[in-house]
Coordinates of C-alpha atoms in Angstrom, one line a residue:
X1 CA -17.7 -6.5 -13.3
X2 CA -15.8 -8.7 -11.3
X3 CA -16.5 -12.3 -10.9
X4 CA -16.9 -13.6 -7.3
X5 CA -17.1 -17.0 -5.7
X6 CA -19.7 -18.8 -4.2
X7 CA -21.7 -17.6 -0.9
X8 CA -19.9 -18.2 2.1
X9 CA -16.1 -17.5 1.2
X10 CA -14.0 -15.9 2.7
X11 CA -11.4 -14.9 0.2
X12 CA -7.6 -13.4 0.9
X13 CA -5.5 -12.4 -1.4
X14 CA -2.1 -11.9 1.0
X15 CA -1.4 -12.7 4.8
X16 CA -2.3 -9.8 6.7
X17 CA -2.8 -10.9 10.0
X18 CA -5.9 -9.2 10.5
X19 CA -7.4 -11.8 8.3
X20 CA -7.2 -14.9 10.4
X21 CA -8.6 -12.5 13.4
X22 CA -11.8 -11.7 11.3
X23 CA -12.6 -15.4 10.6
X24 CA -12.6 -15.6 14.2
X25 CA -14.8 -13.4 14.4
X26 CA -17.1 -13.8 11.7
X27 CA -20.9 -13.4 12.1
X28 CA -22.7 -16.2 12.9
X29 CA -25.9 -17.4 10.8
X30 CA -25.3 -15.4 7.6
X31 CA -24.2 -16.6 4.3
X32 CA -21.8 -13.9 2.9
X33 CA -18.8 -13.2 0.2
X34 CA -15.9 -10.8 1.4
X35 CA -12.8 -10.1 -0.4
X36 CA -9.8 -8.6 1.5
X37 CA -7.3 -7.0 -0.7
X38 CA -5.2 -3.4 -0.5
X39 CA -6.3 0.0 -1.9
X40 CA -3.2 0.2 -4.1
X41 CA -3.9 -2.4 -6.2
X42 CA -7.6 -2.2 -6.0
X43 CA -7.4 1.6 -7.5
X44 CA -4.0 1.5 -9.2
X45 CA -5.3 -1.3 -11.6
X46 CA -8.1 0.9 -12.5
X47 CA -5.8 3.8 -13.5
X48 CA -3.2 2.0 -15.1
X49 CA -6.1 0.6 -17.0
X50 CA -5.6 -3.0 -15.8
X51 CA -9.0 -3.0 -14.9
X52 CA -12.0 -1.3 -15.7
X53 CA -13.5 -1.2 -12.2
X54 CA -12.5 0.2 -8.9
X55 CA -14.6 -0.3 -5.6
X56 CA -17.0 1.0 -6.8
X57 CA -18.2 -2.0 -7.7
X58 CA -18.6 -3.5 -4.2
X59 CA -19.3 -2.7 -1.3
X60 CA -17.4 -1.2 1.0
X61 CA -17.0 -2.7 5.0
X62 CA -13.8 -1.3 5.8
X63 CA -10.2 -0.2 6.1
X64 CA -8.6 -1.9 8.7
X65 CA -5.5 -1.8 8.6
X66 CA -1.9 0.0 6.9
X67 CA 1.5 -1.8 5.3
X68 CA 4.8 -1.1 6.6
X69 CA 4.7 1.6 3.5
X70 CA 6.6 1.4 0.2
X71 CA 10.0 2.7 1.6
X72 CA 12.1 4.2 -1.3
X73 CA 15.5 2.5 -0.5
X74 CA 19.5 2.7 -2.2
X75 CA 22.4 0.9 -1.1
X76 CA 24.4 1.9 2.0
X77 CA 27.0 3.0 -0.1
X78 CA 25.2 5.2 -2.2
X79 CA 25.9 8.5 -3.0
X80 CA 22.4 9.5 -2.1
X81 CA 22.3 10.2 1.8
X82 CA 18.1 12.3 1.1
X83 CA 15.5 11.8 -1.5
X84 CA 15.9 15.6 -2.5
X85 CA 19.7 14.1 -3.7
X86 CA 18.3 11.1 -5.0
X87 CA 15.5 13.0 -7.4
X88 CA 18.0 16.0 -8.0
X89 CA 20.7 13.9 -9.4
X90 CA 17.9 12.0 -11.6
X91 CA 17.1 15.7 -13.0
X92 CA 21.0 16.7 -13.4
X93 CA 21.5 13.3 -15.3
X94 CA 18.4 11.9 -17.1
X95 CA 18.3 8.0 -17.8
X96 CA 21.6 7.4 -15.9
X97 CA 19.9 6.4 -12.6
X98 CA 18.0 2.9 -12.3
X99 CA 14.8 2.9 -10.7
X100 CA 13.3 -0.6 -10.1
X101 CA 9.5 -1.1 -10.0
X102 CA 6.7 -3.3 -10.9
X103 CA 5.1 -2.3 -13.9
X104 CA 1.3 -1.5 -13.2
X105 CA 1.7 -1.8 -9.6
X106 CA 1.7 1.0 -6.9
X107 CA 5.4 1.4 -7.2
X108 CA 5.0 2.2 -10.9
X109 CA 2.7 4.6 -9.9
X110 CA 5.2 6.0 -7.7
X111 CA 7.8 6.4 -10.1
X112 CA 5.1 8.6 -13.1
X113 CA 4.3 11.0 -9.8
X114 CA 8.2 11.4 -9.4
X115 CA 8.4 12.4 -12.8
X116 CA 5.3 14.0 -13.4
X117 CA 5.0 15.7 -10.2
X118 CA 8.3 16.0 -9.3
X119 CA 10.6 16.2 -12.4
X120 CA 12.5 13.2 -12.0
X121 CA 14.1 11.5 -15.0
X122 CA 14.7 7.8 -13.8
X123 CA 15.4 5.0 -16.0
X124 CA 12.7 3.4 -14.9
X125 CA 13.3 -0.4 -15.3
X126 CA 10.3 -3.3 -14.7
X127 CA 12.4 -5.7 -12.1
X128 CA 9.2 -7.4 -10.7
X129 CA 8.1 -8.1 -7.0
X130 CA 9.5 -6.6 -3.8
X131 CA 11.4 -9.6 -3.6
X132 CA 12.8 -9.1 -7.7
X133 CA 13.6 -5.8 -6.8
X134 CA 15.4 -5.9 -3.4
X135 CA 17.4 -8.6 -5.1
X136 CA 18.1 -6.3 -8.1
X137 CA 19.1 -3.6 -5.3
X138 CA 21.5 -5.7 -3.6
X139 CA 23.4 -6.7 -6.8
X140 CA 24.0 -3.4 -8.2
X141 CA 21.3 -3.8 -11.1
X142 CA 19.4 -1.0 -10.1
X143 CA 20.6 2.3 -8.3
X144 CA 17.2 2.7 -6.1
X145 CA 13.8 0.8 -5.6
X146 CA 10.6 1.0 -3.6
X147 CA 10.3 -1.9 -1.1
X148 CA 8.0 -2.2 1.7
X149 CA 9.5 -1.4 5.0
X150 CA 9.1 -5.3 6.2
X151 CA 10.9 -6.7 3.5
X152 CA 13.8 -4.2 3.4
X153 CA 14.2 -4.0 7.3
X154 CA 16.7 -6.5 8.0
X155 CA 18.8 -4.8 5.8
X156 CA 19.1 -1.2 6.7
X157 CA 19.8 -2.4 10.0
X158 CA 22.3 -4.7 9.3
X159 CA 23.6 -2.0 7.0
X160 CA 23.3 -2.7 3.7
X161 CA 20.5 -0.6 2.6
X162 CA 19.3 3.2 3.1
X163 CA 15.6 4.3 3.3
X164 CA 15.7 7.8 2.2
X165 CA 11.6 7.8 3.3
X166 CA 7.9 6.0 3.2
X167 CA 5.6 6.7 0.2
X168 CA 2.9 6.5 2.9
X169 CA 1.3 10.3 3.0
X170 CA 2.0 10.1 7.1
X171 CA 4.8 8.8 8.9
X172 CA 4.2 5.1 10.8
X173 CA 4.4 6.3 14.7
X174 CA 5.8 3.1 15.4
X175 CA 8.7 4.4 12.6
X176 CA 8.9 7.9 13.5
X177 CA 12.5 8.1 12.0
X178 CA 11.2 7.5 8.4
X179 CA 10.3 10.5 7.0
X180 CA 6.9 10.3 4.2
X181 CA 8.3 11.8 1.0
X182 CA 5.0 14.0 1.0
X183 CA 6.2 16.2 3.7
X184 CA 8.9 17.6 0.7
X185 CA 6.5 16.2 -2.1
X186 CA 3.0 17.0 -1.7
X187 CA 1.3 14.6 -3.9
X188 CA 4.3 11.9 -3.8
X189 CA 2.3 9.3 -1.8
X190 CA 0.9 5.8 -2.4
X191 CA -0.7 4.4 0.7
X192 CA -1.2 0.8 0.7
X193 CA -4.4 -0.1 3.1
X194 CA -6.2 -3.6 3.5
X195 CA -9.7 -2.8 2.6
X196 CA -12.8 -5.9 2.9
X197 CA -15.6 -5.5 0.2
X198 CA -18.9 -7.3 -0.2
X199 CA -20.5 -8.1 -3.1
X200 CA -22.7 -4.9 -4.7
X201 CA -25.7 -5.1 -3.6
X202 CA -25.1 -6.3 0.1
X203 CA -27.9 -5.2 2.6
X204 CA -26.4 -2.3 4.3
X205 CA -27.0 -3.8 8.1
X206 CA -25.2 -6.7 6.4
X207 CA -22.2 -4.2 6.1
X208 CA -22.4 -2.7 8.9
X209 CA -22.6 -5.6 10.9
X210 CA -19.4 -6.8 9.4
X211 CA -17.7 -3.3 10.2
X212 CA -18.9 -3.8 13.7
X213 CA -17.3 -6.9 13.6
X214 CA -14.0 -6.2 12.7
X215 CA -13.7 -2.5 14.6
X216 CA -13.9 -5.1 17.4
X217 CA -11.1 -6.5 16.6
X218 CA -8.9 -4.4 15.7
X219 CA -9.9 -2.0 18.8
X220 CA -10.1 -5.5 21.3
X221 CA -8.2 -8.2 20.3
X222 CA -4.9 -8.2 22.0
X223 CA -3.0 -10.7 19.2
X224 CA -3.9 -8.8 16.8
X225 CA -2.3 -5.6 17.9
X226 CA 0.7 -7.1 18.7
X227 CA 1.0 -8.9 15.1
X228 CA 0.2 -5.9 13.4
X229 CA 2.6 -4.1 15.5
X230 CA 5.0 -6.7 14.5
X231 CA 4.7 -7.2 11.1
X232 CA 3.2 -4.0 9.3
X233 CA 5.3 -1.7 12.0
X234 CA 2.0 -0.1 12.2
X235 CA -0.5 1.0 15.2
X236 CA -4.1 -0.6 14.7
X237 CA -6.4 1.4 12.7
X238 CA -9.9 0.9 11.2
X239 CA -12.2 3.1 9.9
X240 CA -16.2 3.1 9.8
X241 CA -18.3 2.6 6.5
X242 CA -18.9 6.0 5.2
X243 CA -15.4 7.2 6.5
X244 CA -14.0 3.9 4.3
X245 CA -15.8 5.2 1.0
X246 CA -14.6 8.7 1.6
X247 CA -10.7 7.3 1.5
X248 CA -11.2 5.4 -1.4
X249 CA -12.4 7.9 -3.6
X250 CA -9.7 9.8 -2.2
X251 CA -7.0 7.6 -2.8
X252 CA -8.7 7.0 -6.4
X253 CA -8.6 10.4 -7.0
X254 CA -4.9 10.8 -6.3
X255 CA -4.3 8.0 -8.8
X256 CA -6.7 8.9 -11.5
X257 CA -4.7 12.5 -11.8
X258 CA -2.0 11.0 -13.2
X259 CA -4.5 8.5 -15.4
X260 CA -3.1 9.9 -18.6
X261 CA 0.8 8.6 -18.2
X262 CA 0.1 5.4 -16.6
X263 CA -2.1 3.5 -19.8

């Protein structure tokens, strides 16, 4: 089981800016733990084996909110104008095409669907963080990488870098140009959510007063539209307890099918 901290803290694990909008507006007069993280590492760790538990052992408040999306990206002067030309070359010439991902993480994940799933035969090399790997990208260590949209987006506008599509199972409206790969690749999708958990165990008004407090937000709060707009590219979105649980084991599911090449 995982270890928590004391009552009362609010722990964050990245900068989302929904987080400092759900201090605000925190419920008064009750001592609580929440944990904000995303669904991909949350559920890829437990199917890469990283971890032995999942969130199933919290409990669930929310998703509120989605990333920019893993964009899987090649220089602008790649051969590769589509994914379908990316993933067909892989399969016309195993090993000779670089992929870049973190190992364990959701782009790792990624990568064993493209093969497992979709037949391609990367040589899949570990060149760390988004920031490792668009770096690797740029200097011609790697052929093709998975970065989110945010990170990469200064450069395919300035040029330097294609997006041949999102790994996001839907299309960002507020990127409509971005195709998802799973419109060619049904099961070729790693959605990266932010999710809040309480502590197992929490009362269940507890929860559901929290949810209540941050569908407010995200429905209400001006800022916070406009910085999610800004920096995840993305509309706001949350959705209610049960329909939180129900994406999770979703998304869990997805990952745990391919359980077996990822340990």
């Amino acid at each position: 089981m995982p270890t928590l901290p004391p009552q009362g803290d609010l722990v964050r694990d990245n900068d989302c800016p929904a987080h400092e909008g759900l201090k605000r507006e925190r419920t008064t007069n009750i001592a609580f733990t929440i944990i904000a993280t995303n669904s991909a590492a949350l559920l890829g760790n437990k199917a890469t084996g990283l971890s032995d538990f999942s969130f199933e052992a919290f409990e669930p408040v929310a998703l509120y909110g989605k990333q920019a999306g893993e964009n899987i990206v090649v220089r602008a002067d790649s051969p590769y104008k589509s994914l379908e030309e990316l993933l067909n070359a892989s399969k016309a010439a195993p090993g000779t095409i670089k992929y870049g991902v973190s190992m364990g993480g959701g782009v790792y994940i990624a990568s064993v669907i493209m093969d497992k799933e979709v037949g391609a035969k990367f040589n899949v090399v570990d060149t760390g963080d988004a920031s490792n790997r668009l770096t690797a990208l740029l200097g011609g260590h790697v052929d093709a990488t998975s970065i989110p949209y945010s990170a990469a987006k200064e450069y395919i506008e300035s040029g330097q870098l294609r997006s041949l599509g999102t790994l996001l199972s839907e299309r960002s409206k507020l990127l409509p140009d971005i195709p998802s790969a799973s419109e060619i690749y049904k099961n070729l999708s790693v959605d990266t959510f932010y999710v809040v958990l309480a502590p197992k165990g929490t009362d269940p008004a507890i929860v559901a007063k929290l949810n209540a407090a941050i569908q407010k937000v995200v429905k209400e709060n001006p800022e916070y539209k406009t910085e999610v707009e800004k920096m995840n590219f993305q509309a706001p979105w949350v959705l209610g307890v049960d329909e939180t649980k129900a994406e999770l084991q979703k998304q869990l599911d997805h990952f745990m099918a391919f359980e077996q090449y990822l340990k």
